[in-house]
Amino acid sequence: MGSEFLNRTRRTFNKHIDAKRVELATPDLFTRNPEDQPRCLIASIAKETSLTGGEKLIIESLDGSLKLRRGNSIVGSLDSPSKDVIAAVEKSGGVATGVIRRVHTFSRKAEVSLC
């Protein structure tokens, strides 16, 4: 009975699965498309320094680490950046632009996106 049932209903199962696949692919009112988000990294903020969200800083490669600069002063450093991020900054002349996305005041950390 089990194999006979499956043989009889196979076509309707396939039609149901195909209909649901089309339903999933059809956008509706609540469909959200992913937006391009730049790579975000966590940075430690230097003592007696304050950062604000949306602030643009210079990211500089110094001795294998990445430092955040505001003008000539170092205001923070990126925590354990990956080797490909360091290589990308070094490939662009040793500097890049970063934007502060969010500041965590209690932990003295900031989310920085690379531009």
JSON list of N, CA and C in Angstrom, two decimals, residues 67-95:
[
{"chain": "A", "resi": 67, "resn": "LYS", "atom": "N", "xyz": [45.27, 51.63, 12.55]},
{"chain": "A", "resi": 67, "resn": "LYS", "atom": "CA", "xyz": [44.98, 52.69, 13.52]},
{"chain": "A", "resi": 67, "resn": "LYS", "atom": "C", "xyz": [43.96, 53.65, 12.94]},
{"chain": "A", "resi": 68, "resn": "LEU", "atom": "N", "xyz": [43.13, 54.21, 13.83]},
{"chain": "A", "resi": 68, "resn": "LEU", "atom": "CA", "xyz": [42.16, 55.23, 13.44]},
{"chain": "A", "resi": 68, "resn": "LEU", "atom": "C", "xyz": [42.76, 56.60, 13.74]},
{"chain": "A", "resi": 69, "resn": "ARG", "atom": "N", "xyz": [42.68, 57.49, 12.76]},
{"chain": "A", "resi": 69, "resn": "ARG", "atom": "CA", "xyz": [43.24, 58.83, 12.94]},
{"chain": "A", "resi": 69, "resn": "ARG", "atom": "C", "xyz": [42.17, 59.89, 12.68]},
{"chain": "A", "resi": 70, "resn": "ARG", "atom": "N", "xyz": [42.20, 60.91, 13.52]},
{"chain": "A", "resi": 70, "resn": "ARG", "atom": "CA", "xyz": [41.43, 62.13, 13.30]},
{"chain": "A", "resi": 70, "resn": "ARG", "atom": "C", "xyz": [42.47, 63.23, 13.16]},
{"chain": "A", "resi": 71, "resn": "GLY", "atom": "N", "xyz": [42.70, 63.64, 11.92]},
{"chain": "A", "resi": 71, "resn": "GLY", "atom": "CA", "xyz": [43.78, 64.59, 11.68]},
{"chain": "A", "resi": 71, "resn": "GLY", "atom": "C", "xyz": [45.11, 63.91, 11.90]},
{"chain": "A", "resi": 72, "resn": "ASN", "atom": "N", "xyz": [45.94, 64.44, 12.82]},
{"chain": "A", "resi": 72, "resn": "ASN", "atom": "CA", "xyz": [47.24, 63.85, 13.11]},
{"chain": "A", "resi": 72, "resn": "ASN", "atom": "C", "xyz": [47.24, 62.98, 14.36]},
{"chain": "A", "resi": 73, "resn": "SER", "atom": "N", "xyz": [46.14, 62.95, 15.09]},
{"chain": "A", "resi": 73, "resn": "SER", "atom": "CA", "xyz": [46.13, 62.19, 16.34]},
{"chain": "A", "resi": 73, "resn": "SER", "atom": "C", "xyz": [45.46, 60.84, 16.16]},
{"chain": "A", "resi": 74, "resn": "ILE", "atom": "N", "xyz": [45.98, 59.84, 16.85]},
{"chain": "A", "resi": 74, "resn": "ILE", "atom": "CA", "xyz": [45.42, 58.49, 16.82]},
{"chain": "A", "resi": 74, "resn": "ILE", "atom": "C", "xyz": [44.30, 58.44, 17.85]},
{"chain": "A", "resi": 75, "resn": "VAL", "atom": "N", "xyz": [43.09, 58.06, 17.39]},
{"chain": "A", "resi": 75, "resn": "VAL", "atom": "CA", "xyz": [41.94, 58.03, 18.28]},
{"chain": "A", "resi": 75, "resn": "VAL", "atom": "C", "xyz": [41.47, 56.60, 18.58]},
{"chain": "A", "resi": 76, "resn": "GLY", "atom": "N", "xyz": [42.11, 55.61, 17.97]},
{"chain": "A", "resi": 76, "resn": "GLY", "atom": "CA", "xyz": [41.73, 54.23, 18.24]},
{"chain": "A", "resi": 76, "resn": "GLY", "atom": "C", "xyz": [42.50, 53.27, 17.36]},
{"chain": "A", "resi": 77, "resn": "SER", "atom": "N", "xyz": [42.25, 51.99, 17.58]},
{"chain": "A", "resi": 77, "resn": "SER", "atom": "CA", "xyz": [42.88, 50.95, 16.75]},
{"chain": "A", "resi": 77, "resn": "SER", "atom": "C", "xyz": [41.87, 49.85, 16.50]},
{"chain": "A", "resi": 78, "resn": "LEU", "atom": "N", "xyz": [41.95, 49.24, 15.35]},
{"chain": "A", "resi": 78, "resn": "LEU", "atom": "CA", "xyz": [41.04, 48.15, 15.00]},
{"chain": "A", "resi": 78, "resn": "LEU", "atom": "C", "xyz": [41.48, 46.88, 15.69]},
{"chain": "A", "resi": 79, "resn": "ASP", "atom": "N", "xyz": [40.52, 46.19, 16.30]},
{"chain": "A", "resi": 79, "resn": "ASP", "atom": "CA", "xyz": [40.79, 44.96, 17.04]},
{"chain": "A", "resi": 79, "resn": "ASP", "atom": "C", "xyz": [40.88, 43.78, 16.09]},
{"chain": "A", "resi": 80, "resn": "SER", "atom": "N", "xyz": [42.01, 43.14, 16.05]},
{"chain": "A", "resi": 80, "resn": "SER", "atom": "CA", "xyz": [42.27, 41.93, 15.27]},
{"chain": "A", "resi": 80, "resn": "SER", "atom": "C", "xyz": [41.63, 41.93, 13.87]},
{"chain": "A", "resi": 81, "resn": "PRO", "atom": "N", "xyz": [42.05, 42.86, 13.00]},
{"chain": "A", "resi": 81, "resn": "PRO", "atom": "CA", "xyz": [41.52, 42.83, 11.63]},
{"chain": "A", "resi": 81, "resn": "PRO", "atom": "C", "xyz": [42.07, 41.62, 10.89]},
{"chain": "A", "resi": 82, "resn": "SER", "atom": "N", "xyz": [41.32, 41.12, 9.93]},
{"chain": "A", "resi": 82, "resn": "SER", "atom": "CA", "xyz": [41.77, 39.96, 9.18]},
{"chain": "A", "resi": 82, "resn": "SER", "atom": "C", "xyz": [42.90, 40.36, 8.23]},
{"chain": "A", "resi": 83, "resn": "LYS", "atom": "N", "xyz": [43.62, 39.36, 7.78]},
{"chain": "A", "resi": 83, "resn": "LYS", "atom": "CA", "xyz": [44.77, 39.62, 6.91]},
{"chain": "A", "resi": 83, "resn": "LYS", "atom": "C", "xyz": [44.36, 40.23, 5.59]},
{"chain": "A", "resi": 84, "resn": "ASP", "atom": "N", "xyz": [43.16, 39.86, 5.07]},
{"chain": "A", "resi": 84, "resn": "ASP", "atom": "CA", "xyz": [42.74, 40.43, 3.79]},
{"chain": "A", "resi": 84, "resn": "ASP", "atom": "C", "xyz": [42.37, 41.91, 3.93]},
{"chain": "A", "resi": 85, "resn": "VAL", "atom": "N", "xyz": [41.86, 42.32, 5.10]},
{"chain": "A", "resi": 85, "resn": "VAL", "atom": "CA", "xyz": [41.57, 43.74, 5.32]},
{"chain": "A", "resi": 85, "resn": "VAL", "atom": "C", "xyz": [42.87, 44.53, 5.40]},
{"chain": "A", "resi": 86, "resn": "ILE", "atom": "N", "xyz": [43.84, 44.01, 6.12]},
{"chain": "A", "resi": 86, "resn": "ILE", "atom": "CA", "xyz": [45.14, 44.68, 6.21]},
{"chain": "A", "resi": 86, "resn": "ILE", "atom": "C", "xyz": [45.78, 44.78, 4.83]},
{"chain": "A", "resi": 87, "resn": "ALA", "atom": "N", "xyz": [45.71, 43.69, 4.06]},
{"chain": "A", "resi": 87, "resn": "ALA", "atom": "CA", "xyz": [46.29, 43.70, 2.72]},
{"chain": "A", "resi": 87, "resn": "ALA", "atom": "C", "xyz": [45.57, 44.70, 1.81]},
{"chain": "A", "resi": 88, "resn": "ALA", "atom": "N", "xyz": [44.26, 44.82, 1.94]},
{"chain": "A", "resi": 88, "resn": "ALA", "atom": "CA", "xyz": [43.51, 45.77, 1.12]},
{"chain": "A", "resi": 88, "resn": "ALA", "atom": "C", "xyz": [43.88, 47.21, 1.46]},
{"chain": "A", "resi": 89, "resn": "VAL", "atom": "N", "xyz": [44.07, 47.50, 2.74]},
{"chain": "A", "resi": 89, "resn": "VAL", "atom": "CA", "xyz": [44.46, 48.86, 3.14]},
{"chain": "A", "resi": 89, "resn": "VAL", "atom": "C", "xyz": [45.88, 49.15, 2.66]},
{"chain": "A", "resi": 90, "resn": "GLU", "atom": "N", "xyz": [46.78, 48.19, 2.82]},
{"chain": "A", "resi": 90, "resn": "GLU", "atom": "CA", "xyz": [48.16, 48.40, 2.36]},
{"chain": "A", "resi": 90, "resn": "GLU", "atom": "C", "xyz": [48.23, 48.54, 0.85]},
{"chain": "A", "resi": 91, "resn": "LYS", "atom": "N", "xyz": [47.36, 47.81, 0.14]},
{"chain": "A", "resi": 91, "resn": "LYS", "atom": "CA", "xyz": [47.33, 47.91, -1.32]},
{"chain": "A", "resi": 91, "resn": "LYS", "atom": "C", "xyz": [46.83, 49.28, -1.79]},
{"chain": "A", "resi": 92, "resn": "SER", "atom": "N", "xyz": [46.01, 49.94, -0.99]},
{"chain": "A", "resi": 92, "resn": "SER", "atom": "CA", "xyz": [45.49, 51.26, -1.36]},
{"chain": "A", "resi": 92, "resn": "SER", "atom": "C", "xyz": [46.39, 52.38, -0.86]},
{"chain": "A", "resi": 93, "resn": "GLY", "atom": "N", "xyz": [47.66, 52.11, -0.68]},
{"chain": "A", "resi": 93, "resn": "GLY", "atom": "CA", "xyz": [48.61, 53.13, -0.27]},
{"chain": "A", "resi": 93, "resn": "GLY", "atom": "C", "xyz": [48.81, 53.23, 1.23]},
{"chain": "A", "resi": 94, "resn": "GLY", "atom": "N", "xyz": [48.26, 52.30, 1.98]},
{"chain": "A", "resi": 94, "resn": "GLY", "atom": "CA", "xyz": [48.44, 52.30, 3.43]},
{"chain": "A", "resi": 94, "resn": "GLY", "atom": "C", "xyz": [47.39, 53.08, 4.19]},
{"chain": "A", "resi": 95, "resn": "VAL", "atom": "N", "xyz": [46.45, 53.70, 3.48]},
{"chain": "A", "resi": 95, "resn": "VAL", "atom": "CA", "xyz": [45.38, 54.45, 4.14]},
{"chain": "A", "resi": 95, "resn": "VAL", "atom": "C", "xyz": [44.04, 54.13, 3.50]}
]
